[in-house]
mmCIF file of C-alpha atoms in Angstrom:
data_model
loop_
_atom_site.group_PDB
_atom_site.id
_atom_site.type_symbol
_atom_site.label_atom_id
_atom_site.label_comp_id
_atom_site.label_asym_id
_atom_site.label_seq_id
_atom_site.Cartn_x
_atom_site.Cartn_y
_atom_site.Cartn_z
ATOM 1 C CA UNK A 1 25.782 -13.938 -19.211
ATOM 2 C CA UNK A 2 25.973 -10.146 -19.609
ATOM 3 C CA UNK A 3 24.223 -7.896 -17.134
ATOM 4 C CA UNK A 4 21.178 -6.046 -18.537
ATOM 5 C CA UNK A 5 21.872 -2.463 -19.550
ATOM 6 C CA UNK A 6 19.896 0.670 -20.357
ATOM 7 C CA UNK A 7 20.906 2.511 -23.552
ATOM 8 C CA UNK A 8 20.785 6.318 -23.158
ATOM 9 C CA UNK A 9 22.595 7.219 -26.356
ATOM 10 C CA UNK A 10 24.200 5.777 -29.470
ATOM 11 C CA UNK A 11 27.374 4.901 -27.566
ATOM 12 C CA UNK A 12 26.289 5.221 -23.921
ATOM 13 C CA UNK A 13 24.915 2.337 -21.867
ATOM 14 C CA UNK A 14 24.320 2.108 -18.134
ATOM 15 C CA UNK A 15 24.206 -1.268 -16.330
ATOM 16 C CA UNK A 16 20.699 -1.758 -14.971
ATOM 17 C CA UNK A 17 21.963 -2.727 -11.500
ATOM 18 C CA UNK A 18 23.885 0.557 -11.140
ATOM 19 C CA UNK A 19 20.935 2.570 -12.426
ATOM 20 C CA UNK A 20 18.662 0.810 -9.929
ATOM 21 C CA UNK A 21 21.141 1.476 -7.135
ATOM 22 C CA UNK A 22 21.327 5.160 -8.014
ATOM 23 C CA UNK A 23 17.549 5.515 -8.127
ATOM 24 C CA UNK A 24 17.260 3.686 -4.799
ATOM 25 C CA UNK A 25 19.758 6.057 -3.146
ATOM 26 C CA UNK A 26 17.874 9.096 -4.450
ATOM 27 C CA UNK A 27 14.519 7.630 -3.411
ATOM 28 C CA UNK A 28 15.530 6.715 0.147
ATOM 29 C CA UNK A 29 17.318 10.021 0.737
ATOM 30 C CA UNK A 30 14.513 12.094 -0.727
ATOM 31 C CA UNK A 31 11.736 10.402 1.198
ATOM 32 C CA UNK A 32 13.545 10.882 4.526
ATOM 33 C CA UNK A 33 14.010 14.617 3.934
ATOM 34 C CA UNK A 34 10.447 15.111 2.699
ATOM 35 C CA UNK A 35 8.939 13.055 5.529
ATOM 36 C CA UNK A 36 10.925 14.995 8.122
ATOM 37 C CA UNK A 37 9.874 18.327 6.608
ATOM 38 C CA UNK A 38 6.229 17.249 6.410
ATOM 39 C CA UNK A 39 6.189 16.214 10.074
ATOM 40 C CA UNK A 40 7.558 19.610 11.084
ATOM 41 C CA UNK A 41 5.584 21.919 8.817
ATOM 42 C CA UNK A 42 2.162 20.329 8.459
ATOM 43 C CA UNK A 43 -0.506 21.568 6.090
ATOM 44 C CA UNK A 44 -2.954 24.441 6.396
ATOM 45 C CA UNK A 45 -5.387 22.072 8.113
ATOM 46 C CA UNK A 46 -2.814 20.739 10.555
ATOM 47 C CA UNK A 47 -0.612 17.665 10.522
ATOM 48 C CA UNK A 48 -1.716 14.675 8.465
ATOM 49 C CA UNK A 49 -2.236 11.304 10.120
ATOM 50 C CA UNK A 50 0.709 8.960 9.571
ATOM 51 C CA UNK A 51 -1.509 5.862 9.811
ATOM 52 C CA UNK A 52 -3.628 7.016 6.862
ATOM 53 C CA UNK A 53 -0.513 7.679 4.761
ATOM 54 C CA UNK A 54 0.736 4.142 5.484
ATOM 55 C CA UNK A 55 -2.665 2.704 4.527
ATOM 56 C CA UNK A 56 -2.810 4.646 1.242
ATOM 57 C CA UNK A 57 0.729 3.622 0.313
ATOM 58 C CA UNK A 58 -0.290 -0.044 0.616
ATOM 59 C CA UNK A 59 -3.252 0.544 -1.697
ATOM 60 C CA UNK A 60 -0.925 2.206 -4.201
ATOM 61 C CA UNK A 61 1.460 -0.760 -4.001
ATOM 62 C CA UNK A 62 -1.431 -3.092 -4.778
ATOM 63 C CA UNK A 63 -2.392 -0.997 -7.820
ATOM 64 C CA UNK A 64 1.195 -0.970 -9.114
ATOM 65 C CA UNK A 65 1.447 -4.766 -8.729
ATOM 66 C CA UNK A 66 -1.814 -5.274 -10.634
ATOM 67 C CA UNK A 67 -0.589 -3.027 -13.450
ATOM 68 C CA UNK A 68 2.713 -4.933 -13.702
ATOM 69 C CA UNK A 69 0.961 -8.308 -13.718
ATOM 70 C CA UNK A 70 -1.394 -7.092 -16.449
ATOM 71 C CA UNK A 71 1.556 -5.964 -18.574
ATOM 72 C CA UNK A 72 3.943 -8.836 -17.873
ATOM 73 C CA UNK A 73 2.057 -11.979 -16.875
ATOM 74 C CA UNK A 74 -1.545 -11.630 -18.101
ATOM 75 C CA UNK A 75 -2.816 -11.678 -21.678
ATOM 76 C CA UNK A 76 -5.934 -9.677 -20.852
ATOM 77 C CA UNK A 77 -7.718 -7.956 -17.996
ATOM 78 C CA UNK A 78 -9.910 -11.029 -17.468
ATOM 79 C CA UNK A 79 -6.802 -13.215 -17.378
ATOM 80 C CA UNK A 80 -5.243 -10.922 -14.768
ATOM 81 C CA UNK A 81 -8.273 -11.151 -12.467
ATOM 82 C CA UNK A 82 -8.398 -14.916 -12.909
ATOM 83 C CA UNK A 83 -4.699 -15.122 -12.060
ATOM 84 C CA UNK A 84 -5.170 -12.997 -8.947
ATOM 85 C CA UNK A 85 -8.178 -15.078 -7.901
ATOM 86 C CA UNK A 86 -6.348 -18.394 -8.370
ATOM 87 C CA UNK A 87 -3.046 -17.330 -6.809
ATOM 88 C CA UNK A 88 -4.242 -14.961 -4.065
ATOM 89 C CA UNK A 89 -7.918 -15.297 -3.171
ATOM 90 C CA UNK A 90 -8.045 -19.101 -3.461
ATOM 91 C CA UNK A 91 -4.859 -19.635 -1.468
ATOM 92 C CA UNK A 92 -5.644 -18.338 2.054
ATOM 93 C CA UNK A 93 -2.723 -20.285 3.536
ATOM 94 C CA UNK A 94 -0.326 -18.186 1.478
ATOM 95 C CA UNK A 95 -2.044 -15.014 2.677
ATOM 96 C CA UNK A 96 -1.637 -16.173 6.276
ATOM 97 C CA UNK A 97 2.022 -16.931 5.614
ATOM 98 C CA UNK A 98 2.565 -13.412 4.229
ATOM 99 C CA UNK A 99 0.612 -11.824 7.088
ATOM 100 C CA UNK A 100 3.748 -11.969 9.256
ATOM 101 C CA UNK A 101 5.833 -9.547 7.155
ATOM 102 C CA UNK A 102 2.662 -7.564 6.347
ATOM 103 C CA UNK A 103 2.107 -6.838 10.048
ATOM 104 C CA UNK A 104 5.772 -6.051 10.586
ATOM 105 C CA UNK A 105 5.992 -3.714 7.581
ATOM 106 C CA UNK A 106 2.874 -1.867 8.732
ATOM 107 C CA UNK A 107 4.267 -1.422 12.233
ATOM 108 C CA UNK A 108 7.656 -0.463 10.801
ATOM 109 C CA UNK A 109 6.248 2.261 8.536
ATOM 110 C CA UNK A 110 4.261 3.779 11.394
ATOM 111 C CA UNK A 111 7.373 3.711 13.605
ATOM 112 C CA UNK A 112 9.382 5.518 10.943
ATOM 113 C CA UNK A 113 6.856 8.345 10.834
ATOM 114 C CA UNK A 114 7.098 8.561 14.622
ATOM 115 C CA UNK A 115 10.904 8.565 14.536
ATOM 116 C CA UNK A 116 11.053 11.304 11.910
ATOM 117 C CA UNK A 117 8.742 13.409 14.073
ATOM 118 C CA UNK A 118 11.281 13.229 16.922
ATOM 119 C CA UNK A 119 14.720 12.958 15.274
ATOM 120 C CA UNK A 120 16.473 15.130 12.728
ATOM 121 C CA UNK A 121 16.889 13.651 9.260
ATOM 122 C CA UNK A 122 20.655 13.038 9.541
ATOM 123 C CA UNK A 123 20.430 11.181 12.871
ATOM 124 C CA UNK A 124 17.512 9.133 11.600
ATOM 125 C CA UNK A 125 19.252 8.233 8.338
ATOM 126 C CA UNK A 126 22.443 7.072 10.049
ATOM 127 C CA UNK A 127 20.636 5.155 12.793
ATOM 128 C CA UNK A 128 18.301 3.430 10.343
ATOM 129 C CA UNK A 129 21.329 1.888 8.643
ATOM 130 C CA UNK A 130 21.313 -0.579 11.534
ATOM 131 C CA UNK A 131 18.803 -2.471 9.415
ATOM 132 C CA UNK A 132 21.882 -3.733 7.524
ATOM 133 C CA UNK A 133 23.039 -5.355 10.761
ATOM 134 C CA UNK A 134 19.647 -6.850 11.611
ATOM 135 C CA UNK A 135 19.242 -8.150 8.054
ATOM 136 C CA UNK A 136 22.666 -9.805 8.233
ATOM 137 C CA UNK A 137 21.904 -11.426 11.586
ATOM 138 C CA UNK A 138 18.524 -12.764 10.458
ATOM 139 C CA UNK A 139 20.081 -13.992 7.191
ATOM 140 C CA UNK A 140 22.497 -16.072 9.228
ATOM 141 C CA UNK A 141 19.768 -17.366 11.548
ATOM 142 C CA UNK A 142 16.965 -18.001 9.042
ATOM 143 C CA UNK A 143 18.740 -18.625 5.740
ATOM 144 C CA UNK A 144 21.924 -20.222 7.054
ATOM 145 C CA UNK A 145 24.144 -17.703 5.285
ATOM 146 C CA UNK A 146 27.717 -17.213 6.420
ATOM 147 C CA UNK A 147 29.506 -13.877 6.623
ATOM 148 C CA UNK A 148 33.192 -13.301 6.094
ATOM 149 C CA UNK A 149 35.400 -11.743 8.742
ATOM 150 C CA UNK A 150 35.527 -8.468 6.802
ATOM 151 C CA UNK A 151 31.731 -8.320 6.687
ATOM 152 C CA UNK A 152 31.423 -8.811 10.454
ATOM 153 C CA UNK A 153 34.020 -6.088 11.014
ATOM 154 C CA UNK A 154 32.072 -3.737 8.730
ATOM 155 C CA UNK A 155 28.931 -4.391 10.794
ATOM 156 C CA UNK A 156 30.832 -3.672 14.015
ATOM 157 C CA UNK A 157 32.073 -0.384 12.549
ATOM 158 C CA UNK A 158 28.485 0.426 11.594
ATOM 159 C CA UNK A 159 27.365 -0.082 15.199
ATOM 160 C CA UNK A 160 30.209 2.117 16.462
ATOM 161 C CA UNK A 161 29.241 4.854 14.000
ATOM 162 C CA UNK A 162 25.621 4.778 15.126
ATOM 163 C CA UNK A 163 26.758 4.912 18.768
ATOM 164 C CA UNK A 164 28.810 8.046 18.036
ATOM 165 C CA UNK A 165 25.824 9.678 16.344
ATOM 166 C CA UNK A 166 23.692 9.053 19.439
ATOM 167 C CA UNK A 167 26.221 10.598 21.823
ATOM 168 C CA UNK A 168 24.993 13.928 23.266
ATOM 169 C CA UNK A 169 26.531 16.906 21.497
ATOM 170 C CA UNK A 170 26.303 19.231 24.496
ATOM 171 C CA UNK A 171 25.924 19.158 28.260
ATOM 172 C CA UNK A 172 22.625 21.024 28.208
ATOM 173 C CA UNK A 173 19.752 19.987 30.419
ATOM 174 C CA UNK A 174 16.969 19.802 27.819
ATOM 175 C CA UNK A 175 15.224 16.871 29.487
ATOM 176 C CA UNK A 176 12.196 16.939 27.193
ATOM 177 C CA UNK A 177 14.387 16.995 24.091
ATOM 178 C CA UNK A 178 16.454 14.072 25.344
ATOM 179 C CA UNK A 179 13.314 12.102 26.130
ATOM 180 C CA UNK A 180 11.997 12.680 22.611
ATOM 181 C CA UNK A 181 15.358 11.603 21.178
ATOM 182 C CA UNK A 182 15.284 8.389 23.197
ATOM 183 C CA UNK A 183 11.760 7.592 22.013
ATOM 184 C CA UNK A 184 12.767 8.313 18.423
ATOM 185 C CA UNK A 185 15.888 6.169 18.746
ATOM 186 C CA UNK A 186 13.903 3.246 20.187
ATOM 187 C CA UNK A 187 11.374 3.607 17.359
ATOM 188 C CA UNK A 188 14.163 3.396 14.774
ATOM 189 C CA UNK A 189 15.699 0.356 16.499
ATOM 190 C CA UNK A 190 12.355 -1.447 16.493
ATOM 191 C CA UNK A 191 11.884 -0.529 12.828
ATOM 192 C CA UNK A 192 15.357 -1.895 12.034
ATOM 193 C CA UNK A 193 14.551 -5.231 13.694
ATOM 194 C CA UNK A 194 11.216 -5.361 11.890
ATOM 195 C CA UNK A 195 12.849 -4.505 8.565
ATOM 196 C CA UNK A 196 15.585 -7.114 8.983
ATOM 197 C CA UNK A 197 13.311 -9.969 9.997
ATOM 198 C CA UNK A 198 10.493 -9.263 7.537
ATOM 199 C CA UNK A 199 12.902 -8.802 4.620
ATOM 200 C CA UNK A 200 14.694 -12.094 5.279
ATOM 201 C CA UNK A 201 11.407 -13.883 5.972
ATOM 202 C CA UNK A 202 10.025 -12.634 2.650
ATOM 203 C CA UNK A 203 13.200 -13.730 0.856
ATOM 204 C CA UNK A 204 12.885 -17.197 2.377
ATOM 205 C CA UNK A 205 9.296 -17.478 1.140
ATOM 206 C CA UNK A 206 10.296 -16.337 -2.357
ATOM 207 C CA UNK A 207 13.077 -18.918 -2.589
ATOM 208 C CA UNK A 208 10.694 -21.757 -1.739
ATOM 209 C CA UNK A 209 7.853 -20.541 -3.977
ATOM 210 C CA UNK A 210 6.837 -21.042 -7.590
ATOM 211 C CA UNK A 211 4.734 -17.885 -7.560
ATOM 212 C CA UNK A 212 6.129 -14.736 -9.136
ATOM 213 C CA UNK A 213 7.504 -11.834 -7.148
ATOM 214 C CA UNK A 214 4.550 -9.652 -8.160
ATOM 215 C CA UNK A 215 1.959 -12.206 -7.013
ATOM 216 C CA UNK A 216 3.783 -12.394 -3.694
ATOM 217 C CA UNK A 217 3.810 -8.610 -3.490
ATOM 218 C CA UNK A 218 0.041 -8.558 -4.040
ATOM 219 C CA UNK A 219 -0.376 -11.015 -1.164
ATOM 220 C CA UNK A 220 1.888 -8.816 0.938
ATOM 221 C CA UNK A 221 0.041 -5.633 -0.043
ATOM 222 C CA UNK A 222 -3.315 -7.277 0.740
ATOM 223 C CA UNK A 223 -2.143 -7.923 4.286
ATOM 224 C CA UNK A 224 -0.677 -4.436 4.463
ATOM 225 C CA UNK A 225 -4.028 -2.899 3.492
ATOM 226 C CA UNK A 226 -5.899 -4.914 6.110
ATOM 227 C CA UNK A 227 -3.449 -4.222 8.938
ATOM 228 C CA UNK A 228 -2.959 -0.621 7.807
ATOM 229 C CA UNK A 229 -6.697 -0.054 8.149
ATOM 230 C CA UNK A 230 -6.602 -1.681 11.575
ATOM 231 C CA UNK A 231 -3.823 0.753 12.497
ATOM 232 C CA UNK A 232 -5.963 3.712 11.412
ATOM 233 C CA UNK A 233 -8.833 2.565 13.628
ATOM 234 C CA UNK A 234 -6.590 1.764 16.605
ATOM 235 C CA UNK A 235 -4.497 4.933 16.527
ATOM 236 C CA UNK A 236 -6.562 7.649 14.899
ATOM 237 C CA UNK A 237 -10.221 6.592 14.813
ATOM 238 C CA UNK A 238 -11.442 9.606 16.797
ATOM 239 C CA UNK A 239 -9.359 12.032 14.753
ATOM 240 C CA UNK A 240 -10.696 10.563 11.497
ATOM 241 C CA UNK A 241 -14.288 10.817 12.734
ATOM 242 C CA UNK A 242 -13.833 14.436 13.812
ATOM 243 C CA UNK A 243 -11.726 15.855 10.991
ATOM 244 C CA UNK A 244 -11.843 13.325 8.161
ATOM 245 C CA UNK A 245 -9.494 10.725 6.702
ATOM 246 C CA UNK A 246 -7.554 13.221 4.592
ATOM 247 C CA UNK A 247 -7.054 15.888 7.250
ATOM 248 C CA UNK A 248 -3.796 17.786 6.844
ATOM 249 C CA UNK A 249 -3.146 16.362 3.379
ATOM 250 C CA UNK A 250 -1.382 18.503 0.788
ATOM 251 C CA UNK A 251 0.733 17.883 -2.315
ATOM 252 C CA UNK A 252 3.736 16.980 -0.184
ATOM 253 C CA UNK A 253 1.779 14.270 1.608
ATOM 254 C CA UNK A 254 0.808 12.660 -1.680
ATOM 255 C CA UNK A 255 4.437 12.756 -2.798
ATOM 256 C CA UNK A 256 5.356 10.814 0.353
ATOM 257 C CA UNK A 257 2.642 8.239 -0.308
ATOM 258 C CA UNK A 258 3.923 7.756 -3.856
ATOM 259 C CA UNK A 259 7.570 7.518 -2.788
ATOM 260 C CA UNK A 260 6.678 4.679 -0.429
ATOM 261 C CA UNK A 261 6.205 2.521 -3.528
ATOM 262 C CA UNK A 262 10.000 2.605 -3.919
ATOM 263 C CA UNK A 263 10.163 -0.117 -1.264
ATOM 264 C CA UNK A 264 8.111 -2.271 -3.625
ATOM 265 C CA UNK A 265 10.162 -1.556 -6.746
ATOM 266 C CA UNK A 266 13.410 -2.331 -4.878
ATOM 267 C CA UNK A 267 12.382 -5.126 -2.462
ATOM 268 C CA UNK A 268 15.871 -6.478 -1.796
#
């Protein structure tokens, strides 16, 4: 069976998997740079609240999933709502099952904002690649997958590379800077563990489910909205009351919220 392709000209075709990979690379690189810049610069009204950005990104993911289901799986708007009611609202056990990765993804996204406030973009990007290691480990533990010797060696080299990145570049005595770096590094490590476990857990649920990927993503986004709102109240309730939910928001902030949907389009 031939791989699906995208035709860009009379004699030019691009395999869909390579196009998706290229878009994913651009998306992940772009969002890191923009998030780092936004956490340093801030808007005219000050720095935006990371918890509100995480919450809004989950709402946007829900909207995207509903649009896809309407176009792909539902014959009409009424059919779409009936499908969502039958597969999401009327199946609370499935929502509870998806609440585990929903909580972890919410925590992970908030940790990434924290890490990018404390680490430079290059250090963050390299360190966050440890999620490849955590995903591999959890795949072995939860899915029973086996890795070849070459794959284990590649993971070891990845760990060594991250260790080199974290080595101090000078013998200066900037204690505050080092403390911030440690906090940022720990935040990235926790996000890597969360990313690895939640991704494999979600994959395991998908493999044992008859529901479509987009229905599952709606269930996941529903939990993300609930726990994202809880995060806003727990972390920034007073700030929201005093200065509003959208304090510090500018065009760049909305770009970040929209780019977060890339994690939904490329879930694997």
